[in-house]
């Protein structure tokens, strides 16, 4: 590498919902990126700290998207250990993908701030893409979404907006030491969101509110990892209790434009036929 070649930006979760989009944006700008995941080269695995060194070697900045979820117990300590490791290895610029109203996520944020890094925090609402790139695809295709959640409003946030904000944070001045709370522009219940998707897909898709016990049993019957069931129950009992039922201006502040509305997301995504049988 000669003196004029920019160092790569390491994108943890670089094949996931936000990381993949961020990688596309940085690559389109001609900036070198390194994908940090188990399929990356070099391989990065949160559970194998020996893989962290080769991944951070020679990079200018890291986008930190923790897996499986920054809300799980112990996530804060792992993110803290990684942040300190990166700083000790000469990578000071760290952008953390965080979650709203989550005790563990807010602990991780405090640890990042204390790590000595030049930090930026993106504290995000529920991603719209959970409906198209996550666990809700299968029930949507089956025509019925059953969740233990009532009429609480969630300001669903598009992963494209998160990637745009992360791109700005990593390529423009003025974002060091900033915590951006990011939401979509409108509160929708899960029933509202499913109805919008049904309308966009031209299909009859039902939303059913079930109890937490019914939900736990349904997750168990799907042969999913037990921690996945724990995590979803935590999100549906703790985080969706009304604490996040508010809009923020984070996307507008960073990008100078409004966030994408859920109906636009639903229409754009339906065109890919992901929700069509
Ligand atoms: N989804 C939401 O609504 C939401 C809202 C707020 C905050 N968040 C936060 O966003 C983060 C990402 O969540 P997401 O739902 O968007 O997931 P995601 O990024 O779609 O997750 C998949 C990514 O994680 C990588 N990965 C899986 N296991 C790994 C491991 N052991 N080590 C390293 N990389 C691994 C995958 O690549 P490989 O398979 O190649 O390893 C892939 O790049 C979480 O910390 C979550 O708390 C999510």
PDB file of C-alpha atoms in Angstrom, residues 132-274:
ATOM      1  CA  UNK A 132     -38.221  -8.327   4.727  1.00  0.00           C
ATOM      2  CA  UNK A 133     -34.736  -9.494   5.788  1.00  0.00           C
ATOM      3  CA  UNK A 134     -35.473 -11.008   9.189  1.00  0.00           C
ATOM      4  CA  UNK A 135     -37.675 -13.309  11.205  1.00  0.00           C
ATOM      5  CA  UNK A 136     -40.974 -11.829   9.984  1.00  0.00           C
ATOM      6  CA  UNK A 137     -40.593 -12.852   6.323  1.00  0.00           C
ATOM      7  CA  UNK A 138     -41.860 -16.384   6.890  1.00  0.00           C
ATOM      8  CA  UNK A 139     -45.111 -15.453   8.719  1.00  0.00           C
ATOM      9  CA  UNK A 140     -45.804 -12.707   6.198  1.00  0.00           C
ATOM     10  CA  UNK A 141     -45.524 -15.255   3.390  1.00  0.00           C
ATOM     11  CA  UNK A 142     -47.808 -17.602   5.330  1.00  0.00           C
ATOM     12  CA  UNK A 143     -50.426 -14.818   5.571  1.00  0.00           C
ATOM     13  CA  UNK A 144     -50.505 -14.441   9.348  1.00  0.00           C
ATOM     14  CA  UNK A 145     -48.207 -12.596  11.740  1.00  0.00           C
ATOM     15  CA  UNK A 146     -48.767 -13.516  15.392  1.00  0.00           C
ATOM     16  CA  UNK A 147     -46.856 -11.447  17.957  1.00  0.00           C
ATOM     17  CA  UNK A 148     -47.211 -10.620  21.670  1.00  0.00           C
ATOM     18  CA  UNK A 149     -47.628  -6.901  21.052  1.00  0.00           C
ATOM     19  CA  UNK A 150     -50.630  -4.592  21.182  1.00  0.00           C
ATOM     20  CA  UNK A 151     -51.345  -1.128  19.806  1.00  0.00           C
ATOM     21  CA  UNK A 152     -48.069   0.458  20.950  1.00  0.00           C
ATOM     22  CA  UNK A 153     -46.622   2.729  18.256  1.00  0.00           C
ATOM     23  CA  UNK A 154     -43.105   2.094  16.928  1.00  0.00           C
ATOM     24  CA  UNK A 155     -41.347   4.565  14.591  1.00  0.00           C
ATOM     25  CA  UNK A 156     -39.995   1.911  12.174  1.00  0.00           C
ATOM     26  CA  UNK A 157     -36.695   3.037  10.658  1.00  0.00           C
ATOM     27  CA  UNK A 158     -35.400   2.142   7.201  1.00  0.00           C
ATOM     28  CA  UNK A 159     -31.958   0.498   6.972  1.00  0.00           C
ATOM     29  CA  UNK A 160     -31.210   2.737   3.962  1.00  0.00           C
ATOM     30  CA  UNK A 161     -31.490   5.769   6.247  1.00  0.00           C
ATOM     31  CA  UNK A 162     -29.199   4.158   8.836  1.00  0.00           C
ATOM     32  CA  UNK A 163     -26.624   3.407   6.120  1.00  0.00           C
ATOM     33  CA  UNK A 164     -26.847   6.995   4.836  1.00  0.00           C
ATOM     34  CA  UNK A 165     -26.256   8.316   8.370  1.00  0.00           C
ATOM     35  CA  UNK A 166     -23.359   5.899   8.951  1.00  0.00           C
ATOM     36  CA  UNK A 167     -21.822   6.912   5.610  1.00  0.00           C
ATOM     37  CA  UNK A 168     -22.045  10.592   6.603  1.00  0.00           C
ATOM     38  CA  UNK A 169     -20.568   9.879  10.040  1.00  0.00           C
ATOM     39  CA  UNK A 170     -17.614   8.036   8.494  1.00  0.00           C
ATOM     40  CA  UNK A 171     -16.887  10.407   5.610  1.00  0.00           C
ATOM     41  CA  UNK A 172     -17.797  13.914   6.802  1.00  0.00           C
ATOM     42  CA  UNK A 173     -16.420  16.062   9.626  1.00  0.00           C
ATOM     43  CA  UNK A 174     -18.463  17.049  12.672  1.00  0.00           C
ATOM     44  CA  UNK A 175     -19.803  13.693  13.841  1.00  0.00           C
ATOM     45  CA  UNK A 176     -17.228  12.736  16.478  1.00  0.00           C
ATOM     46  CA  UNK A 177     -18.723  12.693  19.981  1.00  0.00           C
ATOM     47  CA  UNK A 178     -22.300  12.739  18.642  1.00  0.00           C
ATOM     48  CA  UNK A 179     -25.153  10.461  19.693  1.00  0.00           C
ATOM     49  CA  UNK A 180     -27.887  10.374  17.053  1.00  0.00           C
ATOM     50  CA  UNK A 181     -31.237   8.920  18.024  1.00  0.00           C
ATOM     51  CA  UNK A 182     -32.756   7.727  14.757  1.00  0.00           C
ATOM     52  CA  UNK A 183     -36.420   6.943  14.047  1.00  0.00           C
ATOM     53  CA  UNK A 184     -38.716   6.828  11.072  1.00  0.00           C
ATOM     54  CA  UNK A 185     -41.194   9.677  10.520  1.00  0.00           C
ATOM     55  CA  UNK A 186     -44.385   7.976  11.811  1.00  0.00           C
ATOM     56  CA  UNK A 187     -45.587   5.780  14.676  1.00  0.00           C
ATOM     57  CA  UNK A 188     -47.232   2.548  13.546  1.00  0.00           C
ATOM     58  CA  UNK A 189     -48.478  -0.412  15.545  1.00  0.00           C
ATOM     59  CA  UNK A 190     -47.350  -3.840  14.349  1.00  0.00           C
ATOM     60  CA  UNK A 191     -50.912  -4.377  13.119  1.00  0.00           C
ATOM     61  CA  UNK A 192     -50.636  -1.133  11.090  1.00  0.00           C
ATOM     62  CA  UNK A 193     -47.294  -2.235   9.632  1.00  0.00           C
ATOM     63  CA  UNK A 194     -48.617  -5.660   8.611  1.00  0.00           C
ATOM     64  CA  UNK A 195     -51.688  -3.989   7.036  1.00  0.00           C
ATOM     65  CA  UNK A 196     -49.436  -1.660   5.011  1.00  0.00           C
ATOM     66  CA  UNK A 197     -47.368  -4.600   3.807  1.00  0.00           C
ATOM     67  CA  UNK A 198     -50.512  -6.542   2.843  1.00  0.00           C
ATOM     68  CA  UNK A 199     -51.782  -3.543   0.887  1.00  0.00           C
ATOM     69  CA  UNK A 200     -48.438  -3.022  -0.879  1.00  0.00           C
ATOM     70  CA  UNK A 201     -48.119  -6.737  -1.691  1.00  0.00           C
ATOM     71  CA  UNK A 202     -51.760  -7.001  -2.795  1.00  0.00           C
ATOM     72  CA  UNK A 203     -52.364  -9.812  -0.300  1.00  0.00           C
ATOM     73  CA  UNK A 204     -54.597 -10.514   2.659  1.00  0.00           C
ATOM     74  CA  UNK A 205     -52.194 -10.792   5.627  1.00  0.00           C
ATOM     75  CA  UNK A 206     -53.630 -11.005   9.154  1.00  0.00           C
ATOM     76  CA  UNK A 207     -52.094  -9.681  12.347  1.00  0.00           C
ATOM     77  CA  UNK A 208     -52.952 -11.569  15.551  1.00  0.00           C
ATOM     78  CA  UNK A 209     -52.006 -10.501  19.061  1.00  0.00           C
ATOM     79  CA  UNK A 210     -50.957 -13.510  21.137  1.00  0.00           C
ATOM     80  CA  UNK A 211     -49.791 -13.931  24.736  1.00  0.00           C
ATOM     81  CA  UNK A 212     -46.124 -14.124  25.673  1.00  0.00           C
ATOM     82  CA  UNK A 213     -46.568 -17.793  26.600  1.00  0.00           C
ATOM     83  CA  UNK A 214     -48.082 -18.576  23.195  1.00  0.00           C
ATOM     84  CA  UNK A 215     -45.229 -16.723  21.541  1.00  0.00           C
ATOM     85  CA  UNK A 216     -42.587 -18.600  23.548  1.00  0.00           C
ATOM     86  CA  UNK A 217     -44.217 -21.905  22.579  1.00  0.00           C
ATOM     87  CA  UNK A 218     -44.344 -20.876  18.902  1.00  0.00           C
ATOM     88  CA  UNK A 219     -40.635 -19.928  18.905  1.00  0.00           C
ATOM     89  CA  UNK A 220     -39.795 -23.256  20.608  1.00  0.00           C
ATOM     90  CA  UNK A 221     -41.704 -25.206  17.954  1.00  0.00           C
ATOM     91  CA  UNK A 222     -39.637 -23.567  15.204  1.00  0.00           C
ATOM     92  CA  UNK A 223     -36.335 -25.079  16.309  1.00  0.00           C
ATOM     93  CA  UNK A 224     -34.759 -21.638  16.741  1.00  0.00           C
ATOM     94  CA  UNK A 225     -31.848 -21.012  19.120  1.00  0.00           C
ATOM     95  CA  UNK A 226     -33.198 -20.514  22.694  1.00  0.00           C
ATOM     96  CA  UNK A 227     -31.465 -17.124  22.958  1.00  0.00           C
ATOM     97  CA  UNK A 228     -33.482 -15.940  19.946  1.00  0.00           C
ATOM     98  CA  UNK A 229     -36.713 -16.635  21.863  1.00  0.00           C
ATOM     99  CA  UNK A 230     -35.298 -14.885  24.947  1.00  0.00           C
ATOM    100  CA  UNK A 231     -34.301 -11.875  22.872  1.00  0.00           C
ATOM    101  CA  UNK A 232     -37.671 -11.513  21.134  1.00  0.00           C
ATOM    102  CA  UNK A 233     -39.531 -11.817  24.425  1.00  0.00           C
ATOM    103  CA  UNK A 234     -37.244  -9.187  25.951  1.00  0.00           C
ATOM    104  CA  UNK A 235     -37.894  -6.847  23.038  1.00  0.00           C
ATOM    105  CA  UNK A 236     -41.655  -7.407  23.105  1.00  0.00           C
ATOM    106  CA  UNK A 237     -42.038  -7.173  26.909  1.00  0.00           C
ATOM    107  CA  UNK A 238     -39.468  -4.517  27.838  1.00  0.00           C
ATOM    108  CA  UNK A 239     -38.754  -2.391  24.837  1.00  0.00           C
ATOM    109  CA  UNK A 240     -42.233  -2.252  23.307  1.00  0.00           C
ATOM    110  CA  UNK A 241     -43.900  -1.019  26.504  1.00  0.00           C
ATOM    111  CA  UNK A 242     -44.408   2.508  25.199  1.00  0.00           C
ATOM    112  CA  UNK A 243     -40.984   3.886  26.157  1.00  0.00           C
ATOM    113  CA  UNK A 244     -40.021   4.331  22.488  1.00  0.00           C
ATOM    114  CA  UNK A 245     -43.368   5.730  21.363  1.00  0.00           C
ATOM    115  CA  UNK A 246     -41.914   9.012  20.121  1.00  0.00           C
ATOM    116  CA  UNK A 247     -40.288  10.464  17.019  1.00  0.00           C
ATOM    117  CA  UNK A 248     -36.836  12.051  16.829  1.00  0.00           C
ATOM    118  CA  UNK A 249     -35.175  14.381  14.318  1.00  0.00           C
ATOM    119  CA  UNK A 250     -31.896  12.415  14.101  1.00  0.00           C
ATOM    120  CA  UNK A 251     -32.107  11.552  10.394  1.00  0.00           C
ATOM    121  CA  UNK A 252     -33.071  15.134   9.535  1.00  0.00           C
ATOM    122  CA  UNK A 253     -30.189  16.517  11.630  1.00  0.00           C
ATOM    123  CA  UNK A 254     -27.543  14.384   9.928  1.00  0.00           C
ATOM    124  CA  UNK A 255     -28.874  14.179   6.379  1.00  0.00           C
ATOM    125  CA  UNK A 256     -30.926  17.388   6.047  1.00  0.00           C
ATOM    126  CA  UNK A 257     -33.921  15.389   4.825  1.00  0.00           C
ATOM    127  CA  UNK A 258     -36.817  13.445   6.287  1.00  0.00           C
ATOM    128  CA  UNK A 259     -36.499   9.707   7.010  1.00  0.00           C
ATOM    129  CA  UNK A 260     -38.205   7.228   4.669  1.00  0.00           C
ATOM    130  CA  UNK A 261     -41.853   6.531   5.502  1.00  0.00           C
ATOM    131  CA  UNK A 262     -42.913   2.944   6.155  1.00  0.00           C
ATOM    132  CA  UNK A 263     -45.385   3.019   3.256  1.00  0.00           C
ATOM    133  CA  UNK A 264     -42.537   3.895   0.847  1.00  0.00           C
ATOM    134  CA  UNK A 265     -40.502   1.024   2.291  1.00  0.00           C
ATOM    135  CA  UNK A 266     -43.477  -1.341   1.899  1.00  0.00           C
ATOM    136  CA  UNK A 267     -44.144  -0.295  -1.714  1.00  0.00           C
ATOM    137  CA  UNK A 268     -40.465  -0.480  -2.740  1.00  0.00           C
ATOM    138  CA  UNK A 269     -39.973  -3.828  -1.043  1.00  0.00           C
ATOM    139  CA  UNK A 270     -43.181  -5.380  -2.378  1.00  0.00           C
ATOM    140  CA  UNK A 271     -41.837  -4.694  -5.894  1.00  0.00           C
ATOM    141  CA  UNK A 272     -39.036  -7.214  -5.188  1.00  0.00           C
ATOM    142  CA  UNK A 273     -41.824  -9.814  -4.647  1.00  0.00           C
ATOM    143  CA  UNK A 274     -40.260 -10.956  -1.339  1.00  0.00           C
TER     144      UNK A 274
END
